[in-house]
C-alpha positions as protocol buffer text, in pm:
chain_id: "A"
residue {
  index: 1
  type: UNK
  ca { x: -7561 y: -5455 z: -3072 }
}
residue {
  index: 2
  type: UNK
  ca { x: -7661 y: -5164 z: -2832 }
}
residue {
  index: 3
  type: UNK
  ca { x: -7438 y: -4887 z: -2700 }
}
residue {
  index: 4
  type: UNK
  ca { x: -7337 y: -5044 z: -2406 }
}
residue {
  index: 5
  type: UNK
  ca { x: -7217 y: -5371 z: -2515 }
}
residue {
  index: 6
  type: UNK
  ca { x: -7040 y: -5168 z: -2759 }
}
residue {
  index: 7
  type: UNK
  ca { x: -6882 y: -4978 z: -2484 }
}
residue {
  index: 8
  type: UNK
  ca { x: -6823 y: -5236 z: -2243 }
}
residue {
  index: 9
  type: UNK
  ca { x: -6484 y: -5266 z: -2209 }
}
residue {
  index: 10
  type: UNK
  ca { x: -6322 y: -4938 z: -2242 }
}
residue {
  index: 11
  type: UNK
  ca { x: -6582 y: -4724 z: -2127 }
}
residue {
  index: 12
  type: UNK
  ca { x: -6507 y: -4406 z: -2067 }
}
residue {
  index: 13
  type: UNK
  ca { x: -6498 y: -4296 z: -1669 }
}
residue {
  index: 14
  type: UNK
  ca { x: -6687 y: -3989 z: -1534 }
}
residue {
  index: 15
  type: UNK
  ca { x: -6361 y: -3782 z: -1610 }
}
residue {
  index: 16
  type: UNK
  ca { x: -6358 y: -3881 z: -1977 }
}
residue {
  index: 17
  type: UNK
  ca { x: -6083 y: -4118 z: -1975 }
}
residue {
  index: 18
  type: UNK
  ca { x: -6065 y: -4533 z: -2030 }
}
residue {
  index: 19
  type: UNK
  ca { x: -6187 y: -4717 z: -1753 }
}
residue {
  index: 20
  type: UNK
  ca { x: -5975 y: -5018 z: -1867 }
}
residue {
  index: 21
  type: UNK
  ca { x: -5624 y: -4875 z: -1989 }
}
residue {
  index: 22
  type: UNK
  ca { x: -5654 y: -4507 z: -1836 }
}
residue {
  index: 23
  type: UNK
  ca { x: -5599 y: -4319 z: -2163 }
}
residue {
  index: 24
  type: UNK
  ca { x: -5783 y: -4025 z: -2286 }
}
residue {
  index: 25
  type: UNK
  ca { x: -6132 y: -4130 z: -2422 }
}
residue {
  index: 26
  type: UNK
  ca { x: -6159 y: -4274 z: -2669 }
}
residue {
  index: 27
  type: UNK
  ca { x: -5858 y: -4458 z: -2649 }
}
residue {
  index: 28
  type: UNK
  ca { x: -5676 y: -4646 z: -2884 }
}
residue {
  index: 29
  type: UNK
  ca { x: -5890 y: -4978 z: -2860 }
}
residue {
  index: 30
  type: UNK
  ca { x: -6178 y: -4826 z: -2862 }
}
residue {
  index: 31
  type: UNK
  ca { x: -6084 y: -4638 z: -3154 }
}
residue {
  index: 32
  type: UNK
  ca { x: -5955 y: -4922 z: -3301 }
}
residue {
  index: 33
  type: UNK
  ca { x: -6345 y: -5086 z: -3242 }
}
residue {
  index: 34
  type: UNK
  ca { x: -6519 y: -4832 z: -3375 }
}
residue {
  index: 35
  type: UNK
  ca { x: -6311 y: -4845 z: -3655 }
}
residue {
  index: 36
  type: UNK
  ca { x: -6378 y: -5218 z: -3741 }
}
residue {
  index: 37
  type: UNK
  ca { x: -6741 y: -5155 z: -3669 }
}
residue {
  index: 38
  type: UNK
  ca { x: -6779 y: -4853 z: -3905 }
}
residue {
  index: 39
  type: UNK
  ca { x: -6532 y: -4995 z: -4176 }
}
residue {
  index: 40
  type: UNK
  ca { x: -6655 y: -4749 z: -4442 }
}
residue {
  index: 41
  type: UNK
  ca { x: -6896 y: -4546 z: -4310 }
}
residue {
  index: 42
  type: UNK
  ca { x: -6724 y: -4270 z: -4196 }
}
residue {
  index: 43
  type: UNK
  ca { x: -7015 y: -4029 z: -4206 }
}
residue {
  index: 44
  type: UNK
  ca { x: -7223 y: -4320 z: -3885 }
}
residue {
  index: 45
  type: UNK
  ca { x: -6891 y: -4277 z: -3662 }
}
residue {
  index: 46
  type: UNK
  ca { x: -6864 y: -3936 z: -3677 }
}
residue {
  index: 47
  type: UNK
  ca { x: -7238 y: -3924 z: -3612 }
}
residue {
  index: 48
  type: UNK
  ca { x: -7180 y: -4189 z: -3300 }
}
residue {
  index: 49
  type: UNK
  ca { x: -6910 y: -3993 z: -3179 }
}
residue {
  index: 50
  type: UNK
  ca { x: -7109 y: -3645 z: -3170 }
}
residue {
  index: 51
  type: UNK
  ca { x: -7309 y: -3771 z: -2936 }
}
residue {
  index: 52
  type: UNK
  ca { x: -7017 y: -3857 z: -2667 }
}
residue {
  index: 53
  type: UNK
  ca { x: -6854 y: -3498 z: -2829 }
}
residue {
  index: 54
  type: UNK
  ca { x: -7131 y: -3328 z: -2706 }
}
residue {
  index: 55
  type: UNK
  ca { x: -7184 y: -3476 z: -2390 }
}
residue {
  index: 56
  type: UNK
  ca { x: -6785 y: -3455 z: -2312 }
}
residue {
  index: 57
  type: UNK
  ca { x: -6820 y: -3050 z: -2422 }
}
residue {
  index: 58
  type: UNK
  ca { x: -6964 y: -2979 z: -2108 }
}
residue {
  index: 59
  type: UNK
  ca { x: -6790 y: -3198 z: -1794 }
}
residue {
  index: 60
  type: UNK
  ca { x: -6406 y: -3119 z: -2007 }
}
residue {
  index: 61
  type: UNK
  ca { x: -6472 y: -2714 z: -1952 }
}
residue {
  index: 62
  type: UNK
  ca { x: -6085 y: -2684 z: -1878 }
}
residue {
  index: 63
  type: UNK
  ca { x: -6032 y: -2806 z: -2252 }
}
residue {
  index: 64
  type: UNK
  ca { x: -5982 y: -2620 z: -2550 }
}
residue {
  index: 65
  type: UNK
  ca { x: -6294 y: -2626 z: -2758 }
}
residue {
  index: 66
  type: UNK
  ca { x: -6029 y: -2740 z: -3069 }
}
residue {
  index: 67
  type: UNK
  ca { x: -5881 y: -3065 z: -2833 }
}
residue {
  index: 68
  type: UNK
  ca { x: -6224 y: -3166 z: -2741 }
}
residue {
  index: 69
  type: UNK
  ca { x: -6316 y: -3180 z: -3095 }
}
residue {
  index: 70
  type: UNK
  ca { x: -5967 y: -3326 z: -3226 }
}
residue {
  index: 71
  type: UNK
  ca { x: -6008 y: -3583 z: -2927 }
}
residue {
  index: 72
  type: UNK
  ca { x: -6336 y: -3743 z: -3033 }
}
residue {
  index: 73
  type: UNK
  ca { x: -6393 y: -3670 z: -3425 }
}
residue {
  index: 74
  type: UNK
  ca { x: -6026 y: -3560 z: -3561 }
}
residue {
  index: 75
  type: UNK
  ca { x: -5920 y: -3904 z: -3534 }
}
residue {
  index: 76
  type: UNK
  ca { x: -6205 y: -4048 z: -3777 }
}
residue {
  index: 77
  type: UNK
  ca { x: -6014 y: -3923 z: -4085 }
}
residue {
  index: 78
  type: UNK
  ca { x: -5710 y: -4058 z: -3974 }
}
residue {
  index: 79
  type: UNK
  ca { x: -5608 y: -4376 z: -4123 }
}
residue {
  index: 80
  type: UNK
  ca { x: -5527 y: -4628 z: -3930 }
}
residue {
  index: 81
  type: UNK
  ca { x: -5202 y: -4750 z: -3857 }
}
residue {
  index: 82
  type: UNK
  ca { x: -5057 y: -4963 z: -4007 }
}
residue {
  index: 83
  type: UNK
  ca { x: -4976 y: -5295 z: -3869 }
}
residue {
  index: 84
  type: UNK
  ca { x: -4644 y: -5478 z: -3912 }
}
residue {
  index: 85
  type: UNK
  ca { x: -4653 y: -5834 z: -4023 }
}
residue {
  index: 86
  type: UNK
  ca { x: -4402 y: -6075 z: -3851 }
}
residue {
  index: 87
  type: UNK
  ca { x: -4163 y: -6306 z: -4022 }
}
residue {
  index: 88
  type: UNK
  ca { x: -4226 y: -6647 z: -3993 }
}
């Protein structure tokens, strides 16, 4: 799998935010991607998501330095949320 089809949907716009849903980017379902396609290699994500740090570092110059970085590698650590199972 290449970058963009793992991109494509949710790719993030020229102003760094979810072409699909309009969040912040990453957003939520792309986080939620990345997370299924890392599932235990932490260490590769954060390492993906340097590279889209970096790049977003220099267009997001009206951002803290600290909410660029909590924006696309704070999350990584996180656990994911948890998902409620229906009754049947």
């Amino acid at each position: 799998m290449d970058n963009d089809d793992l991109l494509a949907p949710h790719r993030p716009d020229a102003a760094w935010n979810c072409g699909d849903c309009g969040e912040p980017w990453p957003c939520p379902v792309f986080r939620a991607r990345l997370r299924s396609l890392y599932h235990g290699d932490p260490e590769k994500l954060t390492t993906f998501m340097r590279h889209f740090h970096e790049r977003a570092a220099v267009d997001l110059v009206d951002l803290p330095p600290a909410q660029i970085e909590a924006r696309f590698l704070g999350w990584i650590s996180d656990p994911p949320p948890r998902r409620r199972l229906r009754s049947i």
